[in-house]
CSV table of C-alpha atoms in Angstrom, one decimal:
chain,number,residue,atom,x,y,z
A,284,MET,CA,0.0,0.0,0.0
A,285,LEU,CA,2.9,2.4,0.8
A,286,VAL,CA,4.4,1.8,-2.6
A,287,TYR,CA,1.0,2.4,-4.2
A,288,LEU,CA,0.5,5.8,-2.4
A,289,LEU,CA,4.1,6.9,-3.2
A,290,ARG,CA,3.4,6.2,-6.9
A,291,LEU,CA,0.2,8.3,-6.8
A,292,LEU,CA,2.1,11.1,-5.1
A,293,ALA,CA,4.8,11.0,-7.9
A,294,LEU,CA,2.1,11.1,-10.5
A,295,SER,CA,0.5,14.2,-9.0
A,296,ILE,CA,3.8,16.0,-9.4
A,297,LEU,CA,4.3,14.8,-13.0
A,298,ILE,CA,0.8,15.5,-14.3
A,299,TRP,CA,0.8,19.3,-14.8
A,300,SER,CA,-1.5,20.0,-17.6
A,301,GLY,CA,-1.3,16.8,-19.7
A,302,CYS,CA,-0.2,18.1,-23.1
A,303,GLY,CA,2.5,20.5,-22.1
A,304,TYR,CA,5.3,20.6,-19.6
A,305,VAL,CA,6.3,17.2,-18.4
A,306,SER,CA,9.3,17.2,-15.9
A,307,GLY,CA,-6.2,25.6,-47.6
A,308,GLU,CA,-9.0,26.9,-49.2
A,309,THR,CA,-12.6,27.8,-48.2
A,310,SER,CA,-14.1,25.4,-50.8
A,311,PRO,CA,-12.9,21.9,-50.0
A,312,VAL,CA,-12.6,19.1,-52.6
A,313,ARG,CA,-15.5,16.7,-51.9
A,314,ASP,CA,-17.1,13.7,-53.4
A,315,VAL,CA,-20.7,14.7,-54.0
A,316,THR,CA,-21.8,11.4,-55.6
A,317,HIS,CA,-23.0,9.4,-52.6
A,318,LYS,CA,-24.1,5.8,-52.7
A,319,SER,CA,-27.8,5.3,-51.9
A,320,GLU,CA,-27.4,3.3,-48.7
A,321,SER,CA,-30.7,3.1,-46.9
A,322,ILE,CA,-29.3,3.7,-43.5
A,323,SER,CA,-26.5,6.1,-42.6
A,324,PRO,CA,-23.7,4.4,-40.7
A,325,ASN,CA,-23.0,4.8,-37.0
A,326,ILE,CA,-19.6,6.4,-36.2
A,327,VAL,CA,-17.0,5.2,-33.6
A,328,PHE,CA,-14.1,7.6,-33.6
A,329,ILE,CA,-11.2,6.4,-31.5
A,330,TYR,CA,-8.6,9.1,-30.8
A,331,THR,CA,-5.5,8.3,-28.8
A,332,ASP,CA,-3.1,10.8,-27.2
A,333,ASP,CA,0.5,11.0,-28.4
A,334,GLN,CA,0.5,7.7,-30.4
A,335,ALA,CA,3.0,7.4,-33.1
A,336,PRO,CA,2.4,5.2,-36.2
A,337,TRP,CA,5.6,3.2,-35.4
A,338,ALA,CA,4.0,2.1,-32.1
A,339,ILE,CA,1.9,-0.5,-33.8
A,340,GLU,CA,2.6,-4.2,-34.3
A,341,GLY,CA,4.5,-4.7,-37.5
A,342,LYS,CA,5.9,-1.2,-37.5
A,343,SER,CA,8.0,-1.7,-34.4
A,344,PHE,CA,10.0,-4.8,-33.2
A,345,ASP,CA,8.6,-4.5,-29.7
A,346,ALA,CA,5.0,-3.1,-30.2
A,347,VAL,CA,2.3,-5.6,-29.3
A,348,THR,CA,-1.1,-4.5,-30.7
A,349,PRO,CA,-3.0,-7.6,-32.0
A,350,ASN,CA,-6.4,-5.8,-32.0
A,351,LEU,CA,-5.1,-2.9,-34.0
A,352,LYS,CA,-3.5,-5.4,-36.4
A,353,ARG,CA,-6.8,-7.1,-36.8
A,354,LEU,CA,-8.6,-3.8,-37.3
A,355,ALA,CA,-6.1,-3.0,-40.1
A,356,GLU,CA,-6.8,-6.4,-41.6
A,357,GLN,CA,-10.5,-5.6,-41.6
A,358,GLY,CA,-10.1,-2.1,-43.0
A,359,MET,CA,-7.8,0.3,-44.7
A,360,SER,CA,-4.6,1.9,-43.3
A,361,PHE,CA,-3.1,5.2,-44.3
A,362,PRO,CA,0.7,5.3,-43.6
A,363,ASN,CA,1.0,9.0,-44.6
A,364,ALA,CA,-1.7,10.3,-42.3
A,365,TYR,CA,-0.6,13.4,-40.3
A,366,THR,CA,-1.6,16.3,-38.1
A,367,THR,CA,-1.2,19.9,-39.0
A,368,THR,CA,0.1,20.8,-35.6
A,369,PRO,CA,1.9,18.2,-33.4
A,370,VAL,CA,0.5,19.1,-30.0
A,371,CYS,CA,-2.8,18.5,-28.3
A,372,SER,CA,-5.1,21.6,-28.4
A,373,PRO,CA,-4.6,22.9,-32.0
A,374,SER,CA,-4.7,19.4,-33.4
A,375,ARG,CA,-8.0,18.7,-31.6
A,376,ALA,CA,-9.4,22.0,-32.8
A,377,GLY,CA,-8.5,21.1,-36.4
A,378,LEU,CA,-10.1,17.7,-36.0
A,379,LEU,CA,-13.4,19.3,-35.1
A,380,THR,CA,-13.5,22.4,-37.3
A,381,SER,CA,-11.2,21.7,-40.3
A,382,ARG,CA,-9.3,24.9,-39.4
A,383,TYR,CA,-5.7,25.5,-38.5
A,384,GLY,CA,-5.0,26.3,-34.9
A,385,PHE,CA,-3.7,29.8,-35.7
A,386,GLU,CA,-7.0,30.5,-37.4
A,387,VAL,CA,-9.0,29.8,-34.3
A,388,GLY,CA,-6.6,31.4,-31.8
A,389,ILE,CA,-5.1,28.2,-30.5
A,390,ASP,CA,-1.4,28.1,-31.5
A,391,ASP,CA,-0.1,25.7,-28.8
A,392,TRP,CA,-1.5,23.5,-26.0
A,393,ILE,CA,-3.9,25.4,-23.8
A,394,ASN,CA,-1.9,26.2,-20.7
A,395,ASP,CA,-4.5,26.7,-18.0
A,396,HIS,CA,-2.6,25.2,-15.1
A,397,LEU,CA,-0.8,27.7,-12.9
A,398,LYS,CA,1.9,25.2,-11.9
A,399,SER,CA,2.9,24.7,-15.5
A,400,LYS,CA,5.8,26.7,-16.9
A,401,THR,CA,5.2,29.2,-19.7
A,402,LEU,CA,7.3,31.8,-21.5
A,403,THR,CA,4.3,33.8,-22.6
A,404,GLY,CA,1.7,33.5,-19.9
A,405,HIS,CA,-1.1,31.2,-18.7
A,406,GLN,CA,-4.3,30.9,-20.7
A,407,LEU,CA,-7.0,30.4,-18.1
A,408,ASP,CA,-9.9,31.6,-20.3
A,409,LEU,CA,-8.7,30.3,-23.7
A,410,GLY,CA,-10.9,27.8,-25.5
A,411,LEU,CA,-12.4,26.9,-28.9
A,412,SER,CA,-15.2,29.3,-29.9
A,413,ALA,CA,-18.6,27.5,-30.0
A,414,GLU,CA,-19.5,29.8,-32.9
A,415,LEU,CA,-17.3,27.7,-35.1
A,416,ASP,CA,-18.8,25.0,-37.2
A,417,SER,CA,-17.9,21.4,-36.4
A,418,TRP,CA,-18.8,17.9,-37.7
A,419,PRO,CA,-20.5,16.8,-34.4
A,420,LYS,CA,-22.8,19.8,-34.8
A,421,ARG,CA,-23.7,18.8,-38.4
A,422,LEU,CA,-24.3,15.2,-37.3
A,423,GLN,CA,-26.5,16.3,-34.4
A,424,GLU,CA,-28.6,18.6,-36.6
A,425,ASN,CA,-29.2,15.6,-38.8
A,426,GLY,CA,-30.4,13.1,-36.3
A,427,TYR,CA,-27.2,11.7,-34.8
A,428,TYR,CA,-26.9,11.2,-31.1
A,429,ASN,CA,-23.3,12.1,-30.2
A,430,GLY,CA,-21.2,11.2,-27.2
A,431,LEU,CA,-17.6,12.2,-26.2
A,432,ILE,CA,-15.8,10.0,-23.8
A,433,GLY,CA,-12.3,11.1,-22.5
A,434,LYS,CA,-10.1,14.1,-23.2
A,435,TRP,CA,-11.2,17.5,-24.4
A,436,HIS,CA,-8.5,20.1,-23.8
A,437,LEU,CA,-10.2,22.9,-25.8
A,438,GLY,CA,-11.2,25.1,-22.9
A,439,LYS,CA,-12.6,24.7,-19.3
A,440,GLN,CA,-15.0,27.6,-19.3
A,441,PRO,CA,-18.8,26.8,-19.7
A,442,GLU,CA,-18.9,28.4,-23.1
A,443,HIS,CA,-16.2,26.0,-24.3
A,444,HIS,CA,-17.9,22.8,-23.0
A,445,PRO,CA,-18.1,19.9,-25.5
A,446,GLN,CA,-21.9,20.0,-25.4
A,447,ASN,CA,-21.7,23.4,-27.2
A,448,PHE,CA,-20.0,21.6,-30.1
A,449,GLY,CA,-22.6,19.0,-31.0
A,450,TYR,CA,-22.0,16.4,-28.3
A,451,ASP,CA,-25.2,15.3,-26.5
A,452,GLU,CA,-23.2,13.6,-23.7
A,453,PHE,CA,-19.7,14.2,-22.2
A,454,THR,CA,-17.9,11.9,-19.8
A,455,GLY,CA,-14.2,12.7,-19.2
A,456,PHE,CA,-11.9,15.5,-18.4
A,457,LEU,CA,-11.9,19.1,-19.7
A,458,GLY,CA,-8.2,19.8,-19.2
A,459,GLY,CA,-5.1,18.4,-20.9
A,460,GLY,CA,-4.4,15.5,-18.6
A,461,THR,CA,-5.4,13.3,-15.8
A,462,SER,CA,-3.8,10.4,-14.0
A,463,PRO,CA,-3.4,7.1,-15.8
A,464,ILE,CA,-5.0,5.5,-12.7
A,465,ASP,CA,-7.9,6.5,-10.4
A,466,PRO,CA,-8.9,9.6,-12.3
A,467,GLN,CA,-11.5,12.2,-11.5
A,468,LEU,CA,-14.0,12.4,-14.4
A,469,LEU,CA,-16.9,14.5,-15.2
A,470,VAL,CA,-19.9,12.2,-15.3
A,471,ASN,CA,-23.4,13.6,-16.1
A,472,GLY,CA,-21.9,17.1,-15.4
A,473,ALA,CA,-20.6,16.2,-11.9
A,474,PRO,CA,-17.0,15.3,-10.8
A,475,LYS,CA,-16.7,11.7,-9.8
A,476,ASN,CA,-13.6,9.9,-8.5
A,477,GLU,CA,-13.3,6.5,-10.2
A,478,GLU,CA,-11.0,3.6,-9.3
A,479,GLY,CA,-9.0,1.7,-11.9
A,480,LEU,CA,-6.8,2.3,-14.9
A,481,THR,CA,-8.1,5.3,-16.8
A,482,VAL,CA,-7.8,3.6,-20.2
A,483,ASP,CA,-10.1,0.8,-18.9
A,484,LEU,CA,-12.6,3.2,-17.3
A,485,LEU,CA,-13.0,5.3,-20.4
A,486,THR,CA,-13.7,2.1,-22.4
A,487,ASP,CA,-16.3,1.1,-19.8
A,488,HIS,CA,-18.1,4.4,-20.3
A,489,ALA,CA,-17.8,4.0,-24.1
A,490,MET,CA,-19.3,0.5,-24.0
A,491,ASP,CA,-22.1,1.8,-21.8
A,492,PHE,CA,-22.8,4.5,-24.4
A,493,LEU,CA,-23.1,1.9,-27.1
A,494,SER,CA,-25.4,-0.3,-25.1
A,495,ARG,CA,-27.7,2.6,-24.3
A,496,ASN,CA,-27.9,3.9,-27.8
A,497,LYS,CA,-27.8,0.7,-29.9
A,498,HIS,CA,-31.3,1.4,-31.3
A,499,ARG,CA,-30.5,4.9,-32.6
A,500,LYS,CA,-28.1,6.5,-35.0
A,501,PHE,CA,-25.1,7.6,-33.0
A,502,ALA,CA,-21.5,9.0,-33.2
A,503,LEU,CA,-19.2,8.1,-30.4
A,504,SER,CA,-15.9,9.9,-29.9
A,505,LEU,CA,-13.6,7.9,-27.6
A,506,HIS,CA,-10.6,10.2,-26.8
A,507,TYR,CA,-8.2,8.1,-24.7
A,508,ARG,CA,-5.6,9.7,-22.4
A,509,ALA,CA,-3.1,7.0,-23.2
A,510,PRO,CA,-0.3,6.7,-24.2
A,511,HIS,CA,0.3,10.3,-22.9
A,512,TYR,CA,3.2,10.7,-20.4
A,513,PRO,CA,3.4,9.6,-17.6
A,514,PHE,CA,2.9,6.2,-19.2
A,515,GLU,CA,2.6,4.2,-16.1
A,516,PRO,CA,1.1,2.6,-14.1
A,517,VAL,CA,-0.3,0.1,-16.6
A,518,SER,CA,-1.7,-3.3,-16.1
A,519,GLU,CA,0.8,-6.0,-15.2
A,520,SER,CA,-0.2,-8.0,-18.3
A,521,ASP,CA,0.4,-5.0,-20.6
A,522,LEU,CA,3.9,-4.4,-19.2
A,523,ASP,CA,4.8,-8.1,-19.3
A,524,ALA,CA,3.9,-8.2,-23.0
A,525,ILE,CA,6.7,-5.7,-23.8
A,526,SER,CA,10.3,-6.9,-23.9
A,527,LYS,CA,12.5,-5.7,-21.1
A,528,ASP,CA,15.2,-4.8,-23.7
A,529,VAL,CA,13.4,-2.8,-26.3
A,530,ASP,CA,15.1,-1.7,-29.5
A,531,LEU,CA,15.5,2.0,-30.1
A,532,ILE,CA,14.9,3.4,-33.6
A,533,HIS,CA,18.0,5.6,-33.5
A,534,PRO,CA,20.3,3.8,-30.9
A,535,ASP,CA,23.4,5.4,-32.3
A,536,TYR,CA,22.4,9.0,-32.1
A,537,PRO,CA,25.4,10.9,-30.6
A,538,ASP,CA,25.4,11.1,-26.8
A,539,LEU,CA,21.9,9.6,-26.6
A,540,ASN,CA,20.8,8.7,-23.1
A,541,THR,CA,20.2,5.1,-24.1
A,542,GLU,CA,19.3,3.9,-20.6
A,543,ARG,CA,16.5,6.5,-20.1
A,544,ALA,CA,15.3,6.1,-23.7
A,545,LYS,CA,14.8,2.4,-23.3
A,546,LYS,CA,13.0,2.8,-20.0
A,547,LEU,CA,10.7,5.4,-21.6
A,548,LEU,CA,10.1,3.3,-24.6
A,549,ARG,CA,9.1,0.2,-22.7
A,550,GLY,CA,6.6,2.2,-20.6
A,551,TYR,CA,5.2,3.9,-23.7
A,552,LEU,CA,4.7,0.6,-25.6
A,553,ALA,CA,3.0,-0.9,-22.5
A,554,SER,CA,0.6,2.1,-22.4
A,555,VAL,CA,-0.1,1.5,-26.1
A,556,LYS,CA,-0.7,-2.2,-25.3
A,557,GLY,CA,-3.3,-1.0,-22.9
A,558,VAL,CA,-5.0,1.0,-25.6
A,559,ASP,CA,-4.9,-2.0,-27.9
A,560,ARG,CA,-6.5,-4.3,-25.3
A,561,ASN,CA,-9.3,-1.9,-24.8
A,562,VAL,CA,-9.8,-1.4,-28.5
A,563,GLY,CA,-10.4,-5.1,-28.6
A,564,ARG,CA,-13.0,-4.8,-25.8
A,565,LEU,CA,-14.8,-2.1,-27.7
A,566,LEU,CA,-14.8,-3.9,-31.0
A,567,GLY,CA,-16.0,-7.1,-29.3
A,568,HIS,CA,-18.9,-5.1,-27.7
A,569,LEU,CA,-19.9,-3.8,-31.2
A,570,ASP,CA,-20.0,-7.4,-32.3
A,571,GLU,CA,-22.1,-8.5,-29.3
A,572,LEU,CA,-24.6,-5.7,-30.0
A,573,GLY,CA,-24.8,-6.5,-33.6
A,574,LEU,CA,-23.6,-3.0,-34.6
A,575,SER,CA,-20.3,-3.8,-36.4
A,576,LYS,CA,-21.8,-4.2,-39.9
A,577,ASN,CA,-23.3,-0.6,-40.0
A,578,THR,CA,-20.6,1.2,-38.0
A,579,VAL,CA,-17.6,3.0,-39.4
A,580,VAL,CA,-14.7,2.6,-37.0
A,581,ILE,CA,-11.9,5.2,-37.3
A,582,PHE,CA,-8.7,4.8,-35.2
A,583,THR,CA,-6.2,7.6,-35.2
A,584,SER,CA,-4.2,9.9,-32.8
A,585,ASP,CA,-3.8,13.7,-32.2
A,586,HIS,CA,-0.2,13.6,-33.3
A,587,GLY,CA,2.9,11.4,-33.3
A,588,TYR,CA,5.7,10.9,-30.8
A,589,VAL,CA,9.4,10.2,-30.6
A,590,ILE,CA,11.6,8.4,-28.0
A,591,GLY,CA,15.2,8.7,-29.0
A,592,GLN,CA,14.7,9.6,-32.7
A,593,ASN,CA,16.8,12.6,-33.6
A,594,GLY,CA,18.1,12.6,-30.1
A,595,ILE,CA,14.8,13.8,-28.5
A,596,TRP,CA,11.6,12.6,-26.9
A,597,HIS,CA,8.0,13.9,-26.7
A,598,LYS,CA,6.3,15.6,-29.7
A,599,GLY,CA,6.4,19.0,-31.4
A,600,ASN,CA,7.5,20.6,-28.2
A,601,GLY,CA,10.2,18.0,-27.7
A,602,PHE,CA,13.0,17.6,-25.2
A,603,TRP,CA,16.5,16.6,-25.8
A,604,LEU,CA,17.2,13.0,-24.6
A,605,LEU,CA,21.0,13.4,-24.4
A,606,ASN,CA,23.5,13.0,-21.6
A,607,ASN,CA,24.5,16.6,-22.3
A,608,SER,CA,21.9,18.9,-23.9
A,609,PRO,CA,23.1,21.7,-26.2
A,610,LYS,CA,23.1,25.3,-24.9
A,611,GLY,CA,19.8,27.1,-25.0
A,612,THR,CA,18.9,30.5,-26.4
A,613,GLU,CA,16.6,33.3,-25.3
A,614,ASN,CA,13.6,31.7,-27.1
A,615,ILE,CA,14.6,28.1,-26.8
A,616,PRO,CA,15.8,27.2,-23.3
A,617,LYS,CA,18.3,24.4,-22.7
A,618,GLY,CA,16.8,21.0,-22.9
A,619,GLN,CA,14.1,22.0,-25.4
A,620,ARG,CA,13.9,20.9,-29.0
A,621,PRO,CA,10.8,22.2,-30.8
A,622,ASN,CA,10.5,20.4,-34.1
A,623,LEU,CA,8.3,19.4,-37.0
A,624,TYR,CA,9.9,16.0,-37.7
A,625,ASP,CA,7.7,13.5,-39.6
A,626,ALA,CA,7.8,11.3,-36.5
A,627,VAL,CA,5.7,13.8,-34.5
A,628,LEU,CA,3.5,14.8,-37.5
A,629,LYS,CA,2.6,11.4,-38.7
A,630,VAL,CA,-0.2,9.5,-37.0
A,631,PRO,CA,-1.7,6.0,-37.3
A,632,LEU,CA,-5.0,5.9,-39.3
A,633,ILE,CA,-7.1,2.9,-39.8
A,634,VAL,CA,-10.7,3.0,-41.1
A,635,ARG,CA,-13.1,0.0,-41.1
A,636,TRP,CA,-16.4,0.2,-42.9
A,637,PRO,CA,-17.7,-3.2,-43.8
A,638,GLY,CA,-18.9,-3.5,-47.4
A,639,THR,CA,-17.5,-0.1,-48.4
A,640,VAL,CA,-13.8,0.1,-47.4
A,641,PRO,CA,-11.8,-2.8,-48.9
A,642,ALA,CA,-10.2,-4.9,-46.1
A,643,GLY,CA,-6.5,-5.3,-45.5
A,644,LYS,CA,-5.4,-2.5,-47.9
A,645,GLU,CA,-3.1,0.5,-47.6
A,646,ASN,CA,-3.6,3.8,-49.3
A,647,ALA,CA,-0.6,6.2,-49.8
A,648,SER,CA,-2.6,9.4,-49.7
A,649,THR,CA,-1.6,12.1,-47.2
A,650,VAL,CA,-4.6,12.6,-44.9
A,651,SER,CA,-4.7,15.3,-42.3
A,652,ASN,CA,-6.8,15.9,-39.2
A,653,LEU,CA,-8.5,18.7,-41.2
A,654,ASP,CA,-9.9,16.1,-43.6
A,655,PHE,CA,-12.1,14.3,-41.1
A,656,PHE,CA,-14.9,17.0,-41.2
A,657,PRO,CA,-15.5,16.8,-44.9
A,658,THR,CA,-14.9,13.1,-45.1
A,659,LEU,CA,-17.4,12.4,-42.3
A,660,MET,CA,-20.0,14.5,-44.1
A,661,ASP,CA,-19.5,12.3,-47.2
A,662,ILE,CA,-19.7,9.1,-45.1
A,663,THR,CA,-23.0,10.3,-43.6
A,664,LYS,CA,-24.3,11.7,-46.9
A,665,LEU,CA,-24.6,15.3,-45.5
A,666,ASP,CA,-23.8,18.5,-47.3
A,667,ILE,CA,-21.6,21.3,-46.1
A,668,PRO,CA,-23.1,24.9,-46.6
A,669,SER,CA,-21.2,26.8,-49.3
A,670,GLU,CA,-20.3,29.5,-46.8
A,671,ALA,CA,-18.6,27.1,-44.5
A,672,VAL,CA,-14.8,27.5,-44.2
A,673,ILE,CA,-13.3,24.1,-44.5
A,674,ARG,CA,-9.5,23.7,-45.0
A,675,GLY,CA,-9.5,19.9,-45.4
A,676,GLN,CA,-10.6,17.7,-48.2
A,677,SER,CA,-12.8,14.6,-48.3
A,678,VAL,CA,-10.9,11.4,-48.8
A,679,ILE,CA,-13.9,9.3,-49.4
A,680,ARG,CA,-12.6,8.2,-52.8
A,681,ALA,CA,-9.4,7.0,-51.3
A,682,LEU,CA,-11.4,5.0,-48.7
A,683,LYS,CA,-13.2,3.1,-51.4
A,684,ASP,CA,-10.1,2.4,-53.5
A,685,GLU,CA,-6.6,1.8,-52.3
A,686,ASN,CA,-5.3,2.9,-55.7
A,687,VAL,CA,-6.8,6.3,-55.6
A,688,VAL,CA,-4.3,8.7,-54.1
A,689,VAL,CA,-6.0,12.0,-53.4
A,690,SER,CA,-2.9,13.9,-52.3
A,691,THR,CA,0.8,13.4,-51.6
A,692,ASP,CA,1.9,16.8,-50.1
A,693,TYR,CA,1.4,18.1,-46.5
A,694,PHE,CA,1.6,21.4,-44.7
A,695,ALA,CA,2.0,22.0,-40.9
A,696,ALA,CA,2.2,25.0,-38.6
A,697,TYR,CA,3.2,25.2,-35.0
A,698,SER,CA,4.0,28.4,-33.0
A,699,THR,CA,5.2,27.2,-29.6
A,700,LEU,CA,4.4,29.5,-26.7
A,701,HIS,CA,5.2,27.8,-23.4
A,702,GLN,CA,8.4,25.7,-23.2
A,703,SER,CA,9.9,27.7,-26.1
A,704,ILE,CA,9.0,30.5,-28.5
A,705,THR,CA,9.0,29.6,-32.2
A,706,GLY,CA,7.1,30.2,-35.4
A,707,MET,CA,7.5,27.0,-37.4
A,708,ARG,CA,5.9,26.3,-40.8
A,709,MET,CA,6.5,23.2,-42.9
A,710,TYR,CA,5.7,22.0,-46.4
A,711,SER,CA,6.6,18.7,-48.1
A,712,ASP,CA,5.8,17.5,-51.6
A,713,GLY,CA,6.3,14.0,-50.4
A,714,GLN,CA,9.9,13.8,-51.6
A,715,TYR,CA,11.5,16.8,-50.1
A,716,LYS,CA,10.6,18.8,-47.0
A,717,LEU,CA,11.3,22.3,-45.8
A,718,VAL,CA,10.8,23.5,-42.2
A,719,ARG,CA,11.0,27.3,-41.5
A,720,ASP,CA,11.2,29.0,-38.1
A,721,PHE,CA,10.2,32.7,-38.5
A,722,LYS,CA,11.1,33.6,-34.9
A,723,ASN,CA,14.5,32.0,-34.7
A,724,LYS,CA,17.3,32.4,-37.3
A,725,GLU,CA,19.4,29.4,-38.4
A,726,ARG,CA,16.7,26.9,-37.5
A,727,ASP,CA,15.5,26.1,-41.0
A,728,GLU,CA,15.7,22.5,-42.2
A,729,PHE,CA,15.6,20.9,-45.6
A,730,TYR,CA,15.4,17.1,-46.1
A,731,HIS,CA,15.3,14.7,-48.9
A,732,LEU,CA,12.8,12.2,-47.5
A,733,VAL,CA,13.3,9.6,-50.2
A,734,VAL,CA,16.8,8.9,-49.2
A,735,ASP,CA,16.7,10.2,-45.6
A,736,PRO,CA,13.2,9.3,-44.2
A,737,HIS,CA,14.4,9.8,-40.6
A,738,GLU,CA,15.5,13.4,-41.3
A,739,THR,CA,19.0,13.0,-40.1
A,740,HIS,CA,20.8,15.2,-42.7
A,741,ASN,CA,19.8,18.8,-43.0
A,742,LEU,CA,20.8,19.7,-46.5
A,743,LEU,CA,21.1,23.4,-45.5
A,744,GLU,CA,24.2,22.5,-43.6
A,745,ARG,CA,26.1,21.9,-46.9
A,746,GLU,CA,26.2,23.5,-50.3
A,747,LEU,CA,23.2,22.6,-52.4
A,748,THR,CA,23.2,21.3,-56.0
A,749,ALA,CA,21.5,23.4,-58.7
A,750,ALA,CA,18.5,20.9,-58.7
A,751,GLU,CA,18.2,21.1,-54.9
A,752,LYS,CA,18.2,24.9,-55.0
A,753,ILE,CA,15.3,24.8,-57.5
A,754,THR,CA,13.4,22.4,-55.2
A,755,LEU,CA,14.1,24.5,-52.1
A,756,LYS,CA,12.7,27.6,-53.8
A,757,LYS,CA,9.5,25.7,-54.9
A,758,LEU,CA,8.9,24.5,-51.3
A,759,ASP,CA,9.6,28.0,-49.9
A,760,ASP,CA,7.3,29.7,-52.4
A,761,THR,CA,4.6,27.2,-51.4
A,762,ILE,CA,4.9,27.9,-47.7
A,763,LYS,CA,4.6,31.7,-48.5
A,764,GLU,CA,1.6,31.1,-50.7
A,765,LYS,CA,-0.2,29.0,-48.1
A,766,MET,CA,0.6,31.5,-45.3
A,767,LEU,CA,-0.9,34.3,-47.4
A,768,ASP,CA,-3.9,32.3,-48.4
A,769,LEU,CA,-4.7,31.4,-44.8
A,770,ASP,CA,-4.0,34.9,-43.5
A,771,ASP,CA,-1.3,33.5,-41.3
A,772,PRO,CA,-0.3,36.0,-38.7
A,773,LEU,CA,3.3,35.1,-39.4
A,774,SER,CA,3.0,35.9,-43.1
A,775,THR,CA,4.4,39.4,-42.5
A,776,SER,CA,7.6,37.8,-41.1
A,777,PHE,CA,8.2,35.8,-44.2
A,778,ASN,CA,11.7,36.1,-45.7
A,779,PRO,CA,13.2,33.8,-48.3
A,780,VAL,CA,15.1,30.8,-47.0
A,781,ALA,CA,18.8,31.2,-46.8
A,782,PHE,CA,21.4,28.5,-48.0
A,783,LYS,CA,25.1,28.2,-48.1
A,784,MET,CA,26.9,29.9,-50.9
A,785,PRO,CA,30.1,28.6,-52.6
């Protein structure tokens, strides 16, 4: 019992605000030719927190996710799915509204916890405006009964409550984080202390929602807390399933703290195993209720994650994982490594829709969190008003045919505010990638992803070939064009990318 209490005390210190400190166009491309199914499908949207696509069985030597593997065998996977901002709040805002975080006033994770560090100030009243359109609102207006179970992190004030965004029910936590065990959840509008692993408890609530609403058209959003840090405690069986000597992706990175990296990785993969176990429970419950055939199951995450890759751990607001961290600067303190690596941008994405989505297939399309709004409108055969501002595109054609690639490029934006101060913008054509930081000189990065998928060699550190200079300019011009089109507040700071001269 003493050990248990000490672990809870340690967790209370570690869990600051969850997401943060831890020590297009207005007319989207849509498929308007809907099939004439007699019944619109139910939706189950499973959204994990901080889950990288490499943390799935078959993508990592040590990941153990048999239920996600089975889900992929029954549906379609998208290995190039990504988020437009690799941190909690702006990614979640984009998921709901199909707008970039900087467009809706949410650049970074919402820091509303006074014990959390910040370089620009706490945001006690910040949240997503309920005046914005969202896909749960559209579904609700057209007869869907919507529930959100789990994490919100888009504002704690009454005006920012999930039920203002189209959710009929909410059970979970409004802030960025809670304990992985014995959490306090809002249930029927009142705080309730629950006992058990949070990942199990959220699934219990999700299964209850399905049971209560099996006779009506519903959309369930299950937003897990896992595998967010702190990863443990986890169930004994989930930890035992992971090797005690896990393999790092970048074990030879100079001065990497290998011992800590392996400890973090094992805990992380055990947390992912807990998610997988509960996905299995949820899918089994759909089968028991006879709902699987007419339910679209979407599994994805808010952003990716790294543990040792490129010498860091965490996400877009990453930390160095070295024995000796580089010196800091005024905007980027020692220990911080803000980034837009693919490993933090890419997310797992699996979609199962029996009879419509071919089973066991992969589609190479780039799919962003902004694409879910228009895609869900196509899935449910609903129209989007012409005046709506939607930055994403529907990928319904890609869902129905693995050979239809709707896009191969991707754009991301992240202005860090709390652990560091940056103004990062990124564009990739799928082969090359350019990252700009408009608030910190000499932090631009240029990668040839085809030959360097892990982004270990910044081409700007050497003289470029003539062909590379042409590609660099095209990417830079595209970033500028996108910033201007989106009325990006950093567009006035744009300056052409610099490179080494002979």
